[in-house]
Coordinates of C-alpha atoms (C1' of nucleotides) in Angstrom, one line a residue:
Chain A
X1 CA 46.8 100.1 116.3
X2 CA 43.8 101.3 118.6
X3 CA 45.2 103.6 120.0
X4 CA 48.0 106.8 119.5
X5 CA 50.6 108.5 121.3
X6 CA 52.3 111.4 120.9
X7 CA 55.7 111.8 122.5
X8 CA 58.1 115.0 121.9
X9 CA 61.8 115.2 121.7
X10 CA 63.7 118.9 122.1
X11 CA 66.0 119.5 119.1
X12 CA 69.7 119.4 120.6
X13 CA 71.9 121.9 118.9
X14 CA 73.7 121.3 115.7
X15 CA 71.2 118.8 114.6
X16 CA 69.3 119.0 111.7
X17 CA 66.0 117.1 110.9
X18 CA 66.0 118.1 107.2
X19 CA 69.7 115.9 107.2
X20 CA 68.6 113.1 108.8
X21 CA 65.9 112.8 106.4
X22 CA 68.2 113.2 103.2
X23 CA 70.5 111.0 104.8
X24 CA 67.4 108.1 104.9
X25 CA 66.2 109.0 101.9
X26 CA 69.6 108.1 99.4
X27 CA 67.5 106.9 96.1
X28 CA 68.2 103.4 97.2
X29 CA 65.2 101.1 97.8
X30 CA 65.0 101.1 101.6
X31 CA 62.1 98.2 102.7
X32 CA 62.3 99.1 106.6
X33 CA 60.7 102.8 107.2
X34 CA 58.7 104.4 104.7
X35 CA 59.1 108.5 103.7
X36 CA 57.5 111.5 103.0
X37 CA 58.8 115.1 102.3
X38 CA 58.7 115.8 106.1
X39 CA 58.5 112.6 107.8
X40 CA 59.2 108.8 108.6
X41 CA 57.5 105.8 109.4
X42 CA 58.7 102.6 110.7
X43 CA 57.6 100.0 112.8
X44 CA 59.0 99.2 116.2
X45 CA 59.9 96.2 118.4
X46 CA 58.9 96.9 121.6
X47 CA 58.9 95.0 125.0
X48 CA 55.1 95.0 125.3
X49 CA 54.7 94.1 121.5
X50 CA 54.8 96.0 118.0
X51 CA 53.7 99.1 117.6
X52 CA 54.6 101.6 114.1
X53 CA 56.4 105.0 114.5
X54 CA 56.0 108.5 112.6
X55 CA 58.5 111.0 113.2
X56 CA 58.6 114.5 111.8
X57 CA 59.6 118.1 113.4
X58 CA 57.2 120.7 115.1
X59 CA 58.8 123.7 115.8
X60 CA 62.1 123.4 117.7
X61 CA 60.8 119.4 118.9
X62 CA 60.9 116.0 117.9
X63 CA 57.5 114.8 117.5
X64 CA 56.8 111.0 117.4
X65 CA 53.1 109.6 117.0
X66 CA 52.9 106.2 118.5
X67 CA 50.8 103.9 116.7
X68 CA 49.7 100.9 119.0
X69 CA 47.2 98.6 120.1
X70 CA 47.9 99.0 123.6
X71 CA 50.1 102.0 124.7
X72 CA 51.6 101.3 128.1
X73 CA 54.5 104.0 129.4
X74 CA 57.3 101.3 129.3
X75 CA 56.5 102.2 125.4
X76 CA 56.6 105.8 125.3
X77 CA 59.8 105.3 127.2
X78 CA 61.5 102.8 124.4
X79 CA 60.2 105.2 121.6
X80 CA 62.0 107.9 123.5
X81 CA 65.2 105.9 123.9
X82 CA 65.0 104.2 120.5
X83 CA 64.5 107.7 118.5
X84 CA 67.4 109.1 120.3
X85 CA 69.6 106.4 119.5
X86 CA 69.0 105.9 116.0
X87 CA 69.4 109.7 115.4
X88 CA 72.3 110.0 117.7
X89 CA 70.4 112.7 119.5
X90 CA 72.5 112.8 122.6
X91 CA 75.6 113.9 121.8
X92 CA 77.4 117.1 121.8
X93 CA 79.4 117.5 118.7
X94 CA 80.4 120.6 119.2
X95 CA 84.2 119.6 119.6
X96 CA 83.7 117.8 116.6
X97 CA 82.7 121.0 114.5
X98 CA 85.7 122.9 115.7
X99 CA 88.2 119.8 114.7
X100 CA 86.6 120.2 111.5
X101 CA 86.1 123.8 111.2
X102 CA 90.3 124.2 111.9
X103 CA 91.2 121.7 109.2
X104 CA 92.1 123.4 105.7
X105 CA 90.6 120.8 103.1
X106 CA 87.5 119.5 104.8
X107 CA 86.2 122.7 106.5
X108 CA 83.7 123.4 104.2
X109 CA 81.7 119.9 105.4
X110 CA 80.2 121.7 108.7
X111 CA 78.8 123.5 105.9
X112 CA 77.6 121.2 103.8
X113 CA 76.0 119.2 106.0
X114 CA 75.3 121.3 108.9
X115 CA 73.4 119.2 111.9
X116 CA 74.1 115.7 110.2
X117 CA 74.0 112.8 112.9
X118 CA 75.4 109.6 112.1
X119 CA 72.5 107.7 111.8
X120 CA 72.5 104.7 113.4
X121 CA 71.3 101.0 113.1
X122 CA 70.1 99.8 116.5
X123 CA 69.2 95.7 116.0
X124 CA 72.5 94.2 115.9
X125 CA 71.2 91.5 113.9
X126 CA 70.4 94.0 111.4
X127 CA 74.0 95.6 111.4
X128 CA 75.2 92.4 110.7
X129 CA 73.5 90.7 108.4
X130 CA 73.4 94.1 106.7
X131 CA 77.1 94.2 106.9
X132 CA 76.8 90.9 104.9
X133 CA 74.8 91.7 102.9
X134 CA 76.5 94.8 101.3
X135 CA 80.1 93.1 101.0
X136 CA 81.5 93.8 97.7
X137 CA 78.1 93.8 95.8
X138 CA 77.2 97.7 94.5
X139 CA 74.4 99.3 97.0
X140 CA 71.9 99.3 95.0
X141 CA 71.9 95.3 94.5
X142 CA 72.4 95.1 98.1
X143 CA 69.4 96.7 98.8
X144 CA 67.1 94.6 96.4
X145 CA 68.7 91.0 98.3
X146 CA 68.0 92.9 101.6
X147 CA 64.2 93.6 100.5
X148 CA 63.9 90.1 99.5
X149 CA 65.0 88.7 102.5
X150 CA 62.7 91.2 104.5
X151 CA 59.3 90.4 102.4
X152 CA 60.2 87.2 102.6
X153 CA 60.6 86.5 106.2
X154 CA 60.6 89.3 108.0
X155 CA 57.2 90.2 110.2
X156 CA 54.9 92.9 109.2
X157 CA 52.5 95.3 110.0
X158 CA 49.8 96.6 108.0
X159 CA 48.6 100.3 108.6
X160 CA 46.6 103.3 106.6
X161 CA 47.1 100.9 103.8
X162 CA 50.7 100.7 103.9
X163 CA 52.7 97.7 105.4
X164 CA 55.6 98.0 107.6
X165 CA 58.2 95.6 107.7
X166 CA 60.7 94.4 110.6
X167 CA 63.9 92.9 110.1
X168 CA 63.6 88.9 110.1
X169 CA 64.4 87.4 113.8
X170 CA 67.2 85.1 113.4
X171 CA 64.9 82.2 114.3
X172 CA 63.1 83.1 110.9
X173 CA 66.1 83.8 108.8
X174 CA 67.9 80.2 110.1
X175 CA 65.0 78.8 109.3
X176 CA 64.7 80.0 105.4
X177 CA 65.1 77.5 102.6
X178 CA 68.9 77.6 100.8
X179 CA 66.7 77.6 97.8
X180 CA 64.5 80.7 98.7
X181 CA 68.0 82.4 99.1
X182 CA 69.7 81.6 96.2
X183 CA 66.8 82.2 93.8
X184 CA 67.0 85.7 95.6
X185 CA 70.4 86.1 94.5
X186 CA 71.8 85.7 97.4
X187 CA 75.9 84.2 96.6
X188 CA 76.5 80.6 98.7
X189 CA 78.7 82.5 100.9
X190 CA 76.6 85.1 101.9
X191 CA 74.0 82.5 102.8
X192 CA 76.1 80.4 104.7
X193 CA 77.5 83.6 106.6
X194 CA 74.0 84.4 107.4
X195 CA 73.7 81.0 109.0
X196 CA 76.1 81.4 111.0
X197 CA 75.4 84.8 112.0
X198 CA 71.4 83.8 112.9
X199 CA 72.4 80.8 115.4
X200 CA 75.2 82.7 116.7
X201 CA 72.5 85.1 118.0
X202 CA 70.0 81.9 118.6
X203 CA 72.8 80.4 120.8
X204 CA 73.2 83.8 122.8
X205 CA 76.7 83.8 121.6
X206 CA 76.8 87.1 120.3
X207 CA 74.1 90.2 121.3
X208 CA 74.4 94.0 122.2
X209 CA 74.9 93.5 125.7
X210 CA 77.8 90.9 125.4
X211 CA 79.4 93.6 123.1
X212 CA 79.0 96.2 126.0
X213 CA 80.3 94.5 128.7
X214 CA 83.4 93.7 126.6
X215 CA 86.3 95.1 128.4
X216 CA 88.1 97.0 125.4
X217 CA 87.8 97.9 121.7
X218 CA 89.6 95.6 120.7
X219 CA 87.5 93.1 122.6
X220 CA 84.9 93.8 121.1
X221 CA 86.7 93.8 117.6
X222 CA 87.7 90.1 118.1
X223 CA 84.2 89.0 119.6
X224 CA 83.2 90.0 115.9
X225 CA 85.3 89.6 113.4
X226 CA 85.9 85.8 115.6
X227 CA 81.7 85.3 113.8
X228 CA 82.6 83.8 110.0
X229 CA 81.8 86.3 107.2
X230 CA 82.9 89.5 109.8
X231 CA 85.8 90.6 109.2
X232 CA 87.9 94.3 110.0
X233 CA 85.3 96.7 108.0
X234 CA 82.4 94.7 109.2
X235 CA 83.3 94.8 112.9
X236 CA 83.7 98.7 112.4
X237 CA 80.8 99.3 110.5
X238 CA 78.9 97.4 113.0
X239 CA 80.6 99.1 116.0
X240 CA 79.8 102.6 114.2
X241 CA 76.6 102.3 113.0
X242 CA 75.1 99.8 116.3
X243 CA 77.1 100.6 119.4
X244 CA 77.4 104.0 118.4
X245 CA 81.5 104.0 119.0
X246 CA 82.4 107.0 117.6
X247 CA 86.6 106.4 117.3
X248 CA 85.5 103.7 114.3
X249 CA 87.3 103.7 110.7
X250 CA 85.9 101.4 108.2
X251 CA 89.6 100.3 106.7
X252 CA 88.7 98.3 103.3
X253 CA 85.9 100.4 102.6
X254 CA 85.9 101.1 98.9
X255 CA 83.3 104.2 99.2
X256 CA 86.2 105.9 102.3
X257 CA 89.2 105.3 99.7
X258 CA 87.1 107.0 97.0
X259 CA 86.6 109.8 99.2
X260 CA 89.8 110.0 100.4
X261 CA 91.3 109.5 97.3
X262 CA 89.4 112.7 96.0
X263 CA 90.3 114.8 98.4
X264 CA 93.4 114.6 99.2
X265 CA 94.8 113.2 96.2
X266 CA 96.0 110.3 97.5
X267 CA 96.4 106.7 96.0
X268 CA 92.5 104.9 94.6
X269 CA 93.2 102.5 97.3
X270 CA 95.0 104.7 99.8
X271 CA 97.3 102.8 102.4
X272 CA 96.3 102.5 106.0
X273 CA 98.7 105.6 107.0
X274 CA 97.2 107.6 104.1
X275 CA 94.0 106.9 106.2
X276 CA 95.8 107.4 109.5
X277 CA 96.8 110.7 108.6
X278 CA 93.6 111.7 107.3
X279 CA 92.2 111.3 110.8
X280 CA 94.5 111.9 113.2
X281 CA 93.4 115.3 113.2
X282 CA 89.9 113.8 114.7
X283 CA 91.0 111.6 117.2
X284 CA 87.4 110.6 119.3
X285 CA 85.6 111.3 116.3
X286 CA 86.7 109.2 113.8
X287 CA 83.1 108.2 113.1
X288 CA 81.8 111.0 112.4
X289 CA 84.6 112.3 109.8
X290 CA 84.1 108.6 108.3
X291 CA 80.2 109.2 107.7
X292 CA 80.8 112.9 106.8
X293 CA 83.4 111.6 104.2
X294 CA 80.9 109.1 102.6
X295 CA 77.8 112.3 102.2
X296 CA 81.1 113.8 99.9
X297 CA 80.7 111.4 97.6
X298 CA 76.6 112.2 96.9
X299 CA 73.7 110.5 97.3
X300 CA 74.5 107.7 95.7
X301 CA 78.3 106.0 96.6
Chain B
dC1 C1' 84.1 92.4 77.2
dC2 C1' 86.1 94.8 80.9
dC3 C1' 86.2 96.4 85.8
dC4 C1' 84.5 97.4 90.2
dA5 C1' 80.8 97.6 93.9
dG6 C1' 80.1 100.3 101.6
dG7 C1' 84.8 92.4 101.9
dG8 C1' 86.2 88.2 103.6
dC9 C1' 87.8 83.6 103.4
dC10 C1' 90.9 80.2 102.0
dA11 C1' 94.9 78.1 99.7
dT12 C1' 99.4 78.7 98.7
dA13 C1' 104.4 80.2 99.4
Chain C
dT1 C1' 102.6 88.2 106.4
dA2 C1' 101.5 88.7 101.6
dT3 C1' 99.1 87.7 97.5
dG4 C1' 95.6 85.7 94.3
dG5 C1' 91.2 83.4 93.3
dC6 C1' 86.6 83.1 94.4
dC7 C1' 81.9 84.6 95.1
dA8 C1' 77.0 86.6 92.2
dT9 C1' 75.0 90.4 90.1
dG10 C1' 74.5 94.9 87.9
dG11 C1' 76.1 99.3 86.3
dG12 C1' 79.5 102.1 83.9

DNA sequence: CCCCAGGGCCATA
DNA sequence: TATGGCCATGGG
């Protein structure tokens, strides 16, 4: 970490710096940035090696303080790219603020959260395992397994005396001990799906770019849920949160019935046209009304 | 002790 | 196609 960078992103309109942070910083036990009252830390994969991020606002910009032994401008570029994405920086929502400012029961959310991005999960690996990982388990337990798995195997960086962790490379995960992973808790069929899941990526089976150059949505959908341990929610999650799709529901999803459920009165476990009709008022931006619907239910799901 | 968590797979009918 | 059991643990 020799030597530092600063790099600065405008502010596009209806975004909110303040939101993203609250949105990171849920109560839960998060082992992959680190946060202050105005800022966060993470580290970064980049092409010409690792390198550890702090982000925080200055006036009407972005700024990001590259930390790195070697700072070439293929970096600066990927912090660019990889701040924008994981903020979902680039896109207008406007049209989405008027669907939601016309709509009598939920137009109090541009409110609420005024300038809330979906924030994003760029490693597909991540997504994935993540999406594992959090299957029918309550967050806050999925967040101690994830935390295991990540001091366990996953690289890190030490810095000002704190240590930032990456997500474990699927070489390193499909290489763990069973045993390591079921004294972490970890349910046999969660392991084995995470298996499967690291030498799919191993193989070059699966990876972002195979997803993008899938021909339709619904390509895509069967690409993932074909992987064992992916099924309907995952693939949408995944699409949501990685490939930044913004037409994704997350059908199954307990947290999106309890919402739904609560707003509109509705069934506990509301049937796929009670979700249907929930958003077909937001057709494009089904995404977006799906994350805003999860902040309803508070910090913590 | 019960039920349910940001599900999905498998066996059965 | 639909339904029930199972998974592992923790919180309510």
């Amino acid at each position: 970490m020799k030597e530092v960078q600063k790099i600065k992103i405008a502010l596009p309109v209806l975004f909110s710096f303040q939101q993203t942070l609250s949105f990171l910083d849920r109560g839960f036990d998060e082992c992959l940035y680190v946060l202050t009252n105005n800022s966060v830390a993470k580290r970064i994969e980049l092409s010409d090696g690792e390198g550890v991020i702090r982000i925080s606002q200055v006036k009407k910009w972005l700024e990001v303080i590259l930390y790195k032994d070697k700072i070439t401008r293929r970096d600066v570029n990927e912090v660019r790219a990889f701040v924008i994405d994981w903020f979902d920086m680039d896109r207008d929502i406007k049209p989405f603020y008027a669907l939601l400012k016309k709509h009598k029961i939920l137009n109090h959310l541009v409110y609420d959260y005024f300038g809330s991005r979906l924030i994003g999960i760029p490693n597909l690996f991540e997504a994935l395992c993540w999406a594992i990982i959090g299957q029918q388990i309550n967050l806050t337990f999925a967040y101690k397994l994830k935390r295991a798995l990540v001091e366990e195997c996953g690289e890190k960086t030490r810095f000002e005396d704190q240590v930032y962790y990456a997500f474990p490379s699927p070489k390193s995960l499909f290489n763990m001990d069973r045993d390591v992973l079921v004294k972490m808790k970890f349910s046999r069929q969660k392991i084995m799906y995470l298996y499967t899941i690291s030498n799919a990526f191993i193989n070059n089976d699966i990876s972002k770019s195979l997803l993008q150059n899938c021909k339709s949505k619904q390509a895509r959908i069967e690409k993932l849920t074909d992987i064992k341990g992916i099924g309907i929610w995952s693939a949408n999650y995944v699409l949501m949160k990685c490939l930044r799709d913004v037409s994704c529901i997350t059908y199954g999803d307990s947290g999106l019935n309890k919402a739904i459920y609560i707003l509109f009165a509705t069934d506990k476990k509301p049937s796929k046209e009670a979700i249907d009709s929930v958003f077909k008022d937001f057709k494009g931006w089904e995404s977006y009304l799906n994350f805003y619907l999860w902040k309803t239910l508070g910090s913590r799901l």
